[in-house]
Short mmCIF file of C-alpha atoms and ligand atoms in Angstrom, two decimals:
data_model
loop_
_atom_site.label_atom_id
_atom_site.label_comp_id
_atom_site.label_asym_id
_atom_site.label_seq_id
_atom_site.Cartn_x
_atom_site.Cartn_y
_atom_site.Cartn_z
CA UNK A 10 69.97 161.00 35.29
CA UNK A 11 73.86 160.14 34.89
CA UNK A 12 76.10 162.92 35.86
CA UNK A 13 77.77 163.09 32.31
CA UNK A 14 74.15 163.28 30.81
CA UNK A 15 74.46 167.44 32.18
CA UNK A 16 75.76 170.14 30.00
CA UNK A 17 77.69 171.22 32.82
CA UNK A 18 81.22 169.31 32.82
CA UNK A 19 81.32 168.30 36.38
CA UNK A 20 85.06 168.34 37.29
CA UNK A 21 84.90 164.33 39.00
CA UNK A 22 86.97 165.47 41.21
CA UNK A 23 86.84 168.20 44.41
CA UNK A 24 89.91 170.18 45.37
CA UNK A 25 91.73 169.79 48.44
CA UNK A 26 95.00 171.98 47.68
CA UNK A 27 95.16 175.52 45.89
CA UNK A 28 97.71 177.47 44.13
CA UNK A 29 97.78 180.73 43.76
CA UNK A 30 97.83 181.99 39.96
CA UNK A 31 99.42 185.59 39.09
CA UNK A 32 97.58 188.09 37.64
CA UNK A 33 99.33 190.84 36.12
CA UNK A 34 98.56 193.86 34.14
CA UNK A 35 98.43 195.02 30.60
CA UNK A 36 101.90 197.35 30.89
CA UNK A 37 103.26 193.95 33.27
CA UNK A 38 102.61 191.64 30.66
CA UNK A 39 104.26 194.00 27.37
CA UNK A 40 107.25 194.77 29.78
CA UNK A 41 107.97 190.50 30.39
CA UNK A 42 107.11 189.83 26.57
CA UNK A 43 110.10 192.54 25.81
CA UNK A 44 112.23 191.14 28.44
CA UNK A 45 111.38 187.37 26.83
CA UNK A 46 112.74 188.60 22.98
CA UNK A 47 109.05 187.64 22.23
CA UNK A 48 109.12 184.27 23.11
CA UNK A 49 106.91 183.05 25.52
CA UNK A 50 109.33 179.95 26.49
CA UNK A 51 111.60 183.09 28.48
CA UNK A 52 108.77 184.00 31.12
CA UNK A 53 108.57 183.52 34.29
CA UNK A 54 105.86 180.97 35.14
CA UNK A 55 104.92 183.92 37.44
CA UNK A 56 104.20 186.24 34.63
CA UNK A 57 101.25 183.68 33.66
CA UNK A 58 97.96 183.49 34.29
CA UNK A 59 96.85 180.40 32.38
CA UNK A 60 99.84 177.93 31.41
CA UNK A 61 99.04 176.01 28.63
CA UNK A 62 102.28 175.94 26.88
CA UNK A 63 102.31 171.93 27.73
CA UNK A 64 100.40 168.94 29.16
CA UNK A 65 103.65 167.40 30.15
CA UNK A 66 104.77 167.04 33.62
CA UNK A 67 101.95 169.63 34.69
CA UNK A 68 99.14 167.23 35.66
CA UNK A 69 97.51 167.93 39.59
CA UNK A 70 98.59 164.61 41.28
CA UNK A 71 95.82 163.13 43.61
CA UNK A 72 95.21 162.54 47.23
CA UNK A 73 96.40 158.89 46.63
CA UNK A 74 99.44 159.60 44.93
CA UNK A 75 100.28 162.08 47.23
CA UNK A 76 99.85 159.16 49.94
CA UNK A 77 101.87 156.60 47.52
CA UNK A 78 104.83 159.38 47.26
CA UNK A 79 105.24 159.29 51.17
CA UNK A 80 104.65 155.67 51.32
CA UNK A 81 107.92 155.58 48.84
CA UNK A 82 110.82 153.12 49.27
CA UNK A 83 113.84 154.75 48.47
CA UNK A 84 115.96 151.88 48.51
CA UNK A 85 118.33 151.65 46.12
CA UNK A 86 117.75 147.91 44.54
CA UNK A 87 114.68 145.98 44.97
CA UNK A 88 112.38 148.37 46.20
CA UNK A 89 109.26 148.04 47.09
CA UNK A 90 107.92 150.94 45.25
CA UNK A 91 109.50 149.31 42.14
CA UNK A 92 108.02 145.91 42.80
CA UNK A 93 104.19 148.04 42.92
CA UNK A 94 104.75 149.74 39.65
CA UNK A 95 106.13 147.31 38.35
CA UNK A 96 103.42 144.58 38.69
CA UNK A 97 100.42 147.51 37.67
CA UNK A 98 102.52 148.39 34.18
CA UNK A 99 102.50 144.54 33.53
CA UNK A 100 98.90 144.18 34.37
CA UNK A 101 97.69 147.31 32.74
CA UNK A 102 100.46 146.97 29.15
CA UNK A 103 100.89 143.00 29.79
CA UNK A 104 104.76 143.15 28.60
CA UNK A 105 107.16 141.14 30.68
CA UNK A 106 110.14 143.70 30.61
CA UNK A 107 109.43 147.30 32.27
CA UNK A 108 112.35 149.71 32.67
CA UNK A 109 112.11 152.64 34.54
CA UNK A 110 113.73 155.99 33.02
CA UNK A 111 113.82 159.91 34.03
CA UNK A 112 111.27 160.51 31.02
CA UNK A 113 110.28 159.75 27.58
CA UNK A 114 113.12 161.32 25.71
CA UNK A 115 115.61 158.98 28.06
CA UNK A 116 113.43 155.59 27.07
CA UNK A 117 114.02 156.80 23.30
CA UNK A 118 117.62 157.57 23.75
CA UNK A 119 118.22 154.04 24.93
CA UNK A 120 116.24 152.95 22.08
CA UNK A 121 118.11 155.12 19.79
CA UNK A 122 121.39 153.73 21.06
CA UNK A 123 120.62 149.78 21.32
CA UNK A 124 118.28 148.69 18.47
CA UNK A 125 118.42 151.44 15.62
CA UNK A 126 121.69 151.34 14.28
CA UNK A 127 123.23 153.96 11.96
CA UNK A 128 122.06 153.95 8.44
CA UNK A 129 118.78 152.43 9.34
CA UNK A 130 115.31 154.07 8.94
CA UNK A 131 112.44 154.44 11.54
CA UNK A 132 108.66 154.53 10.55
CA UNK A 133 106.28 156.26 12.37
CA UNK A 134 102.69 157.92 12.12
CA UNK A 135 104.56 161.27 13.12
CA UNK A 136 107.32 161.40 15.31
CA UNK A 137 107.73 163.86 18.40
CA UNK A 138 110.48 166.08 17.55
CA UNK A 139 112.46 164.27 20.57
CA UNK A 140 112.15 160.92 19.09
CA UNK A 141 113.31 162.35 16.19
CA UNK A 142 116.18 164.05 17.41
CA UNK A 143 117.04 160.45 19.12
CA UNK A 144 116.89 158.47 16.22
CA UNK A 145 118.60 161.07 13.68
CA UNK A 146 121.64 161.38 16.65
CA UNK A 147 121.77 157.40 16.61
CA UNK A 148 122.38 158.17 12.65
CA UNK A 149 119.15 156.93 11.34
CA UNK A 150 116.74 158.42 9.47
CA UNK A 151 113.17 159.15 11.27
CA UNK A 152 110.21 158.84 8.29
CA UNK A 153 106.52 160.36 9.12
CA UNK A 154 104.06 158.34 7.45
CA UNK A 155 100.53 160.48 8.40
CA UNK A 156 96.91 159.72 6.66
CA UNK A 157 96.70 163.02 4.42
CA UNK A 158 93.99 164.26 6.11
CA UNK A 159 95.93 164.90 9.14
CA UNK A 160 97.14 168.14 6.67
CA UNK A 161 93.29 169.53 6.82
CA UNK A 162 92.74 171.18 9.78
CA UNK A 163 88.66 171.11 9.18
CA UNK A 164 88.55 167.50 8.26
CA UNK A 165 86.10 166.57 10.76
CA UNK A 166 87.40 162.75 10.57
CA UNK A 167 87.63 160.82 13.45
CA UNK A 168 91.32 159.53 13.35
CA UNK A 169 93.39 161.47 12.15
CA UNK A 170 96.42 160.27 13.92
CA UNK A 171 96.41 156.80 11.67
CA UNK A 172 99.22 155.93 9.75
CA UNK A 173 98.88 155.72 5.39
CA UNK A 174 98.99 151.85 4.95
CA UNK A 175 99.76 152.78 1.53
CA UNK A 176 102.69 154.71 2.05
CA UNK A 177 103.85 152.11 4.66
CA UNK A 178 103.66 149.47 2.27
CA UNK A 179 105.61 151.74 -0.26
CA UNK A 180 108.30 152.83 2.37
CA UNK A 181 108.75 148.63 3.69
CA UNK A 182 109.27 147.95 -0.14
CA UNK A 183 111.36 150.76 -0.87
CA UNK A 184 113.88 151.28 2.65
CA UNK A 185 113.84 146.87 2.92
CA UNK A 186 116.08 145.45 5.29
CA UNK A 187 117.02 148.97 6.20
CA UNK A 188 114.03 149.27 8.55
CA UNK A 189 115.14 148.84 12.18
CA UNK A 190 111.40 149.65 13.89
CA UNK A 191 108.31 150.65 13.10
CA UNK A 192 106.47 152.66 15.59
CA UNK A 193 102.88 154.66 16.14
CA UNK A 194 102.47 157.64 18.77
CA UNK A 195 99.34 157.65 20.48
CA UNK A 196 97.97 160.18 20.22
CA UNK A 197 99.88 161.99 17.26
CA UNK A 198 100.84 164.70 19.03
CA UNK A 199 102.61 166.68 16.16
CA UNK A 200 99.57 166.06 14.23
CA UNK A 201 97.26 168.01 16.66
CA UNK A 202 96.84 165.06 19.31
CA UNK A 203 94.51 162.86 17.31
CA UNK A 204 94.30 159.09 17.80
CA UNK A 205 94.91 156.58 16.01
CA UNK A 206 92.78 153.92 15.59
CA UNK A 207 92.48 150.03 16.43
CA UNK A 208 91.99 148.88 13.09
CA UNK A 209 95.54 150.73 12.16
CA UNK A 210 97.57 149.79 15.13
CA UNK A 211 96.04 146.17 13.73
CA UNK A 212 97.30 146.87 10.39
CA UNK A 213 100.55 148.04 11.22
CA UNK A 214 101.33 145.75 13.54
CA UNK A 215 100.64 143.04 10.80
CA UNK A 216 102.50 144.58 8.74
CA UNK A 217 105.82 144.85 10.46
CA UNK A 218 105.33 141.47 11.94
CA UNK A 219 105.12 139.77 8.55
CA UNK A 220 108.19 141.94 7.64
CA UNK A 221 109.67 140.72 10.67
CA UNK A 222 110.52 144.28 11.77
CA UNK A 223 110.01 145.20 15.33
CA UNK A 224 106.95 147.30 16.43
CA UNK A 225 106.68 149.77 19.07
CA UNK A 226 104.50 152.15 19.94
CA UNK A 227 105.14 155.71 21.81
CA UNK A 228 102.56 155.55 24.41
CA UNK A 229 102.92 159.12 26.24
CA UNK A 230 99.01 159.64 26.26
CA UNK A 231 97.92 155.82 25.55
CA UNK A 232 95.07 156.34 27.89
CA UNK A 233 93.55 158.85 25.80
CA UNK A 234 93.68 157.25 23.00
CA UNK A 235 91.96 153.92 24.12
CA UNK A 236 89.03 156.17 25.32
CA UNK A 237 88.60 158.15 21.62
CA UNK A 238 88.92 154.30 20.45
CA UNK A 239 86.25 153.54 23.07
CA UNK A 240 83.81 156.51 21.96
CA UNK A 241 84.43 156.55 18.13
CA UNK A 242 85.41 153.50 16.26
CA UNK A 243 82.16 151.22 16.01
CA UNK A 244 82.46 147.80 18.31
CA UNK A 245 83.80 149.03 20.88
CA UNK A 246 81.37 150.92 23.40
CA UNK A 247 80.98 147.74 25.09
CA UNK A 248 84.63 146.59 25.76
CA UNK A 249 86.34 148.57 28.59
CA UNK A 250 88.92 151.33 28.23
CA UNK A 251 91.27 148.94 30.44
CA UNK A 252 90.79 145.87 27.78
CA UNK A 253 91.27 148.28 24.83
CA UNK A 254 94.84 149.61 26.05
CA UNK A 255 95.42 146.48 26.53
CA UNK A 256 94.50 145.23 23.25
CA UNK A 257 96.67 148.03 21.97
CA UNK A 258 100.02 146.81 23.91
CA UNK A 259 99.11 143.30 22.84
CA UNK A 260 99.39 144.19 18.83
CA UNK A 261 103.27 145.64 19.97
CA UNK A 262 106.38 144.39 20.62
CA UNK A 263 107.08 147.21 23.22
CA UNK A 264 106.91 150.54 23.98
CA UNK A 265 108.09 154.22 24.88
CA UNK A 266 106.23 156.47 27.58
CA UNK A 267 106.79 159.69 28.83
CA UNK A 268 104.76 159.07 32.22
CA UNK A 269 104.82 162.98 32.34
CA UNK A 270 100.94 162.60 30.40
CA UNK A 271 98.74 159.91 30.83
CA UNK A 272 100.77 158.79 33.95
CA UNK A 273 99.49 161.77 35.84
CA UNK A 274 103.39 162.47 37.28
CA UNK A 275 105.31 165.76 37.35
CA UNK A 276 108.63 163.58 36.21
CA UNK A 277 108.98 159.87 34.92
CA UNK A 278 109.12 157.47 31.70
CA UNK A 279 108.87 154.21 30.99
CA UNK A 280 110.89 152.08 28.09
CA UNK A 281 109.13 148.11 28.25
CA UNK A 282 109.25 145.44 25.73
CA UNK A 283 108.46 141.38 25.22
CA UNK A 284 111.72 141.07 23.76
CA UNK A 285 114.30 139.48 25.85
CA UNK A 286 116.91 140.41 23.84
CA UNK A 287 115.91 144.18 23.33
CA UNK A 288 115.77 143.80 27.20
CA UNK A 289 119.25 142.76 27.52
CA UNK A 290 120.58 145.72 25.48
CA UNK A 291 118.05 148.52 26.87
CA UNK A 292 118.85 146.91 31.09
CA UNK A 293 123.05 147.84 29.91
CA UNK A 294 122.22 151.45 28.49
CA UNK A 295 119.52 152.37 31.51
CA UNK A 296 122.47 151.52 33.82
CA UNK A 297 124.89 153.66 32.06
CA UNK A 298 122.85 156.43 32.12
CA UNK A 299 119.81 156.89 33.73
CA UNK A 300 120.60 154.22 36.95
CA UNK A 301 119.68 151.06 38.36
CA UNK A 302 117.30 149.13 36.66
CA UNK A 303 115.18 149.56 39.74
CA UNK A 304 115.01 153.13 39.77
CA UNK A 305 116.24 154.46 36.64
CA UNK A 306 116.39 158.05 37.26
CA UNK A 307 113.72 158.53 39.62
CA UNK A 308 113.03 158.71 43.01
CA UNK A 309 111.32 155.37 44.69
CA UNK A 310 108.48 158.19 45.77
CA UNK A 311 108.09 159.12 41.99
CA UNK A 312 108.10 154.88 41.04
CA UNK A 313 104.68 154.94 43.56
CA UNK A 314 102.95 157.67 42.40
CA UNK A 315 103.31 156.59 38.96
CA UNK A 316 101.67 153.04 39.61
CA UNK A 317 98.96 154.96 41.16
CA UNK A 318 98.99 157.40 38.53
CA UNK A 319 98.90 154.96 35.58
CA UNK A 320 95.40 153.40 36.74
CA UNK A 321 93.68 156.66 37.77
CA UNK A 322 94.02 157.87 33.86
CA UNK A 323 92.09 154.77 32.78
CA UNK A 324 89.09 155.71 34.94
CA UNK A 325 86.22 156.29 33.39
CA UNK A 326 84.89 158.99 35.09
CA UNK A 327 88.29 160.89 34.67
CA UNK A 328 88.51 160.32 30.86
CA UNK A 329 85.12 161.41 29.88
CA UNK A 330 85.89 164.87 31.83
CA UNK A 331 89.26 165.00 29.90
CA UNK A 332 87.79 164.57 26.39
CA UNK A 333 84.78 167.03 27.28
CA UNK A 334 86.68 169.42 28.69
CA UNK A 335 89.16 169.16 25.45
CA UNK A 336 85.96 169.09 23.09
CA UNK A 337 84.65 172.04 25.33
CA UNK A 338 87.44 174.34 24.52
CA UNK A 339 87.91 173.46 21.19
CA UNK A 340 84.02 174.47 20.73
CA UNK A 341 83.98 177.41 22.61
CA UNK A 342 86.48 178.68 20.23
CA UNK A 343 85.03 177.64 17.08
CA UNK A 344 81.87 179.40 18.86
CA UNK A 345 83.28 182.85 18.78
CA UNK A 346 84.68 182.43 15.36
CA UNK A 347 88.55 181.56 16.11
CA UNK A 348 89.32 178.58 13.26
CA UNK A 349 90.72 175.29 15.13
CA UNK A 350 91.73 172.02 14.20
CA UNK A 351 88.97 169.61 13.96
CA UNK A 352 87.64 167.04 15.63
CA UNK A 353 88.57 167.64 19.17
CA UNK A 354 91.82 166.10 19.92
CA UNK A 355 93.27 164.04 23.90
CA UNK A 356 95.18 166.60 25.30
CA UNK A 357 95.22 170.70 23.51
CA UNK A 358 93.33 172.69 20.99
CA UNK A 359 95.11 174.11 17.70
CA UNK A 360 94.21 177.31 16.41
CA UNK A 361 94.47 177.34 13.18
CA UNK A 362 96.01 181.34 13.18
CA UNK A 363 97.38 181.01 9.23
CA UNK A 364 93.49 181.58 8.78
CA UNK A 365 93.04 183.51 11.63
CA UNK A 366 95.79 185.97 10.92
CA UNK A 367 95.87 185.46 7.13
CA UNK A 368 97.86 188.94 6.83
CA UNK A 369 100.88 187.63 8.20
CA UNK A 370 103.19 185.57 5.97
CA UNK A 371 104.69 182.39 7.36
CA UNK A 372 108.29 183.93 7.41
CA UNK A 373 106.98 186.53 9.49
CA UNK A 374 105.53 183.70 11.94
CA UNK A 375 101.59 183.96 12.21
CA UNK A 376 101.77 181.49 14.93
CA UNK A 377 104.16 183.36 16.92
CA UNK A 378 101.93 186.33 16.69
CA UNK A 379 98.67 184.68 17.67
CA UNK A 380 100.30 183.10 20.60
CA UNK A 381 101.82 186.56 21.91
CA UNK A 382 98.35 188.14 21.32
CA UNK A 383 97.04 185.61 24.02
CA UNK A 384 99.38 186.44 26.14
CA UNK A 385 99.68 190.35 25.98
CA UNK A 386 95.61 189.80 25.96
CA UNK A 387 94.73 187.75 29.14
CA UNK A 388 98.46 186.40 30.50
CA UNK A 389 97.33 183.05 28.18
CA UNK A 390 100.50 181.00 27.44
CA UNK A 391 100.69 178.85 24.43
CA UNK A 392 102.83 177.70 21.93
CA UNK A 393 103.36 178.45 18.52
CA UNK A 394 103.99 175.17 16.15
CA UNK A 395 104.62 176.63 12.70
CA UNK A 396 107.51 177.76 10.89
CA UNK A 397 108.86 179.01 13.73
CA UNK A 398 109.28 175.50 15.40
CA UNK A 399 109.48 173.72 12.02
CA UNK A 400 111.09 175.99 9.70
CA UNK A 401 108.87 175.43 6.26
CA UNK A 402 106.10 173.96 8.25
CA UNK A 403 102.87 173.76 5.82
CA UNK A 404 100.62 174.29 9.16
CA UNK A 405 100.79 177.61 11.04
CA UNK A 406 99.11 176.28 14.28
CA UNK A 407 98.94 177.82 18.10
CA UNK A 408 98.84 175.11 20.59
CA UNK A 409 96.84 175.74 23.94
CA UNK A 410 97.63 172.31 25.67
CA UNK A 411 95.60 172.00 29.03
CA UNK A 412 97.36 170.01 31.86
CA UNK A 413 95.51 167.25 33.84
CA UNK A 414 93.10 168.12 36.87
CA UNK A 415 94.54 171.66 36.72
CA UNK A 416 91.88 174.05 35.21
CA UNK A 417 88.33 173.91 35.91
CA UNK A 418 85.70 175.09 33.33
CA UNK A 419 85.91 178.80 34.21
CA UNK A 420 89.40 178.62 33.52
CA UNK A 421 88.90 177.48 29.87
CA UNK A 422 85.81 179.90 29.62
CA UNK A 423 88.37 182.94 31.04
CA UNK A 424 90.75 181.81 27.93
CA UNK A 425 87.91 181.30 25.65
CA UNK A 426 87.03 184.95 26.14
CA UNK A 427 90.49 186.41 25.82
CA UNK A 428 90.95 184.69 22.31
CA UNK A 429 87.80 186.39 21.34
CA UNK A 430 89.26 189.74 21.97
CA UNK A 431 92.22 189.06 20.10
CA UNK A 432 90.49 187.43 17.75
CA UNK A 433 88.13 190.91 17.26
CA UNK A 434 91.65 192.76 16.28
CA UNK A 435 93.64 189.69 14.60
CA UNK A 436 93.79 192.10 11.20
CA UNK A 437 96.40 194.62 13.48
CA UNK A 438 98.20 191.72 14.99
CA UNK A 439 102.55 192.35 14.40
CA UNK A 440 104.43 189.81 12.75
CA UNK A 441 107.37 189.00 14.19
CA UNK A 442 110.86 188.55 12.73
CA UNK A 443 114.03 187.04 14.72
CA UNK A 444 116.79 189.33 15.97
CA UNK A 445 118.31 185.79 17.65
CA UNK A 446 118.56 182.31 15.98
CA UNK A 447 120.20 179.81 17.49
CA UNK A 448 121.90 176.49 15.66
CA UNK A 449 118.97 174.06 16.16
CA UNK A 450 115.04 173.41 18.24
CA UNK A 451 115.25 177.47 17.53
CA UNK A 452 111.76 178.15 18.81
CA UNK A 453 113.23 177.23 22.22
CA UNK A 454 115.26 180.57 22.74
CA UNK A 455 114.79 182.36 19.80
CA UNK A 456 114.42 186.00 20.76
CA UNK A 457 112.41 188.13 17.85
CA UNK A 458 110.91 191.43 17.98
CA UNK A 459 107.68 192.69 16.23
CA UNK A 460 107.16 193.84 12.68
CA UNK A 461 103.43 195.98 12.40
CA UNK A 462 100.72 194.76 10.42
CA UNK A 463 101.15 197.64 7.74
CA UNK A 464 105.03 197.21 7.30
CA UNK A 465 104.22 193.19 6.54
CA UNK A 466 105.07 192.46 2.90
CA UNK A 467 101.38 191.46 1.12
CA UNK A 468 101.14 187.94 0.32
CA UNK A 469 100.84 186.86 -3.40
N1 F0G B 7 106.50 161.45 22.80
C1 F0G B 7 105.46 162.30 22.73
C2 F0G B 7 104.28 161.93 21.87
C3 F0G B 7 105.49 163.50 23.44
O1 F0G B 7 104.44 164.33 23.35
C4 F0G B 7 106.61 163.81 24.24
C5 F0G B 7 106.67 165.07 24.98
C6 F0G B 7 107.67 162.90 24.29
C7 F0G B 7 107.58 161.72 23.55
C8 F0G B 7 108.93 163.16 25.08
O2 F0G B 7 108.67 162.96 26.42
O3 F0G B 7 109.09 165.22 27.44
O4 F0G B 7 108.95 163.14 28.83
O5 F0G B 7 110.90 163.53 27.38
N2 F0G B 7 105.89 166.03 24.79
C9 F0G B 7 105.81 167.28 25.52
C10 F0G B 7 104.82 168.19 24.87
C11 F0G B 7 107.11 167.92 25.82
O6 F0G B 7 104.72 169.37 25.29
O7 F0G B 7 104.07 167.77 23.98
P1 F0G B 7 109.45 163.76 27.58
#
């Protein structure tokens, strides 16, 4: 029998290095929440037993790349490091300019700065709240064009993350010349990491070509998103993740990556394009700030361990773990009655805690509440995205991202079991109501303090 054939997820991988995680108790845990205001981003990563507050820059790296890093060349123009990750993003994207950068937010600042100009408008399935920020600072005006049933958390469809073609075509006819770029993240990450399809990236891409509009996509967890294209769109079991990515970069003119996901590093981005004359203007920016256009921000160590890093999340083996392991979780929960966002997204689960703490009114942040719960509960770290992050989101959603080749199945069955206790009590769970706001990304230092279940005003 194949190994994936097994109920048993079978890590494809055995571990060679361990780090310790804290475990702290009950009175530990309510003391650091106090000291934190409430919000989990002001622990101490030593106050946490299970971090899944991101997927970003918190990957395990492998035996290999921990060979590539020493095999770095740290010189500081033409390295040979450079010259290897260079030649694997061509092979693996097939576009003829790569750029180096720090991370994805400095690939979209470049972006922001060279090729969006002020008073313009910027399409895309749903932007990252970086990308935003990027492309509102540049003076432009960010648009998130989602399928509607990326709004229905139970919608068990299997791409949510597509873009409406119908509102596209409305938004093209409307905005005109006024659209600088048209762009796609894969996965949607705002919209509870779910892919987005080959047929749309097809139809988008058509669609901005024949505009003549330049299309790029944001390809933090591309990787992921081939493989759901892989395993759920019909035709294409029998063509290779490797082919389908590629497919994917051919429909674009270029792209964004935050290597921190799908390119299995702790730090690193990537900004690439097929567009000489994009090239010209991102090659000026990347020296101004980031560095030479050989190392842009990064170490030549972190340039190797990306290129090794970048082929390692196309393997098969590895992928199929990933999306069972994702799919596990997000079961698990729906097992013992906690509502989540279906189907299983790439890279987190969402609980869905407006329904699971239906007692708490958005103001009073029900996402915010669930999160803390896992914490005070089992030293579980998430992160709320609701009102709290969004002020007048629609969704009130708790985010448990799991990092790459990190946790192994008893981890996610520990953190399974601690949402069903809280999930036993959610009708006594606090809201919570800021004693701290600062000017803007609030949820980031926020400080808030608890308001009890029986002092919450009753909804409607
Ligand atoms: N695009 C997407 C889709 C992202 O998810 C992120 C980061 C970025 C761009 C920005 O990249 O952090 O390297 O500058 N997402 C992280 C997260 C922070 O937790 O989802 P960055």
């Amino acid at each position: 029998m194949e190994h994936w054939s097994y109920r048993t997820i079978i890590e494809p991988f055995r571990i060679k290095a361990v780090e310790p995680i804290p475990f702290l108790t009950r009175e530990e845990r309510q003391a650091a929440l106090e000291r934190a205001g409430h919000n989990l981003f002001n622990l101490s990563a030593d106050e946490v037993t299970i971090d899944l507050l991101t997927d970003s820059g918190t990957g395990s790296m492998s035996a290999k790349q921990w060979a590539a890093l020493m095999d770095g060349d740290e010189s500081y123009a033409g390295s040979r490091s450079w010259a290897q990750l260079q030649e694997v993003v061509q092979q693996i994207t097939g576009m003829p300019y790569v750029l180096p950068c720090h991370q994805g937010r400095a690939a979209e600042r470049i972006l922001g700065r060279t090729v969006i100009p002020a008073g313009s408008v910027v399409l895309n399935n749903t932007h990252f709240d970086t990308t935003r920020a990027n492309i509102e600072q540049a003076g432009a005006q960010a648009v998130d064009l989602p399928v509607p049933v990326a709004h229905d958390p139970g919608d068990p469809s299997p791409f949510k993350g597509d873009m409406d073609l119908d509102a596209l075509d409305e938004a093209l006819a409307r905005h005109g010349d006024r659209v600088a770029m048209v762009m796609l993240t894969l996965t949607n990450n705002a919209a509870g990491g779910q892919p987005v399809s080959m047929q749309n990236i097809e139809a988008v891409s058509a669609r901005a070509r024949a505009a003549g509009i330049p299309f790029y996509l944001d390809a933090a967890r591309f990787a992921e998103n081939a493989w759901f294209i892989h395993v759920r769109e019909p035709g294409y079991r029998e063509v290779s993740v490797p082919e389908i990515a590629r497919r994917m970069f051919d429909l674009a003119d270029g792209f964004t990556m935050s290597a921190k996901k799908d390119g299995i590093v702790n730090i690193g981005g990537l900004l690439c394009t097929r567009r000489e004359d994009h090239y010209e203007k991102f090659k000026n920016e990347l020296i101004l700030g980031e560095g030479f256009v050989t190392y842009g921000g990064l170490a030549g160590r972190d340039l190797s361990a990306l290129a090794v890093g970048l082929q390692e999340a196309l393997d098969t083996d590895y992928l199929r773990y990933r999306e069972a392991s994702i799919a596990y979780f997000t079961e698990g929960l729906d097992q013992v009655g906690i509502p989540v966002v279906k189907p299983p997204g790439g890279h987190a689960v969402f609980i869905d805690a407006g329904a699971m703490a239906p007692h708490i009114p958005a103001e009073f942040f029900p996402g915010q509440a669930v999160a803390n719960a896992l914490y005070l509960e089992g030293g579980v770290r998430g992160v709320e995205i609701g009102s709290l992050m969004f002020p007048g989101a629609t969704m009130q959603l708790v985010r448990l991202a799991v990092p790459r080749r990190v946790y192994t199945q008893s981890h996610v069955d520990y953190a399974i079991e601690v949402a069903e206790r809280v999930a036993a009590r959610a009708a006594e769970l606090p809201g919570y109501r800021l004693t701290h706001e600062p000017p803007f990304l609030r949820h980031f230092s926020a400080r808030m303090e608890p308001v009890p279940a029986e002092r919450l005003p009753r909804r409607g």
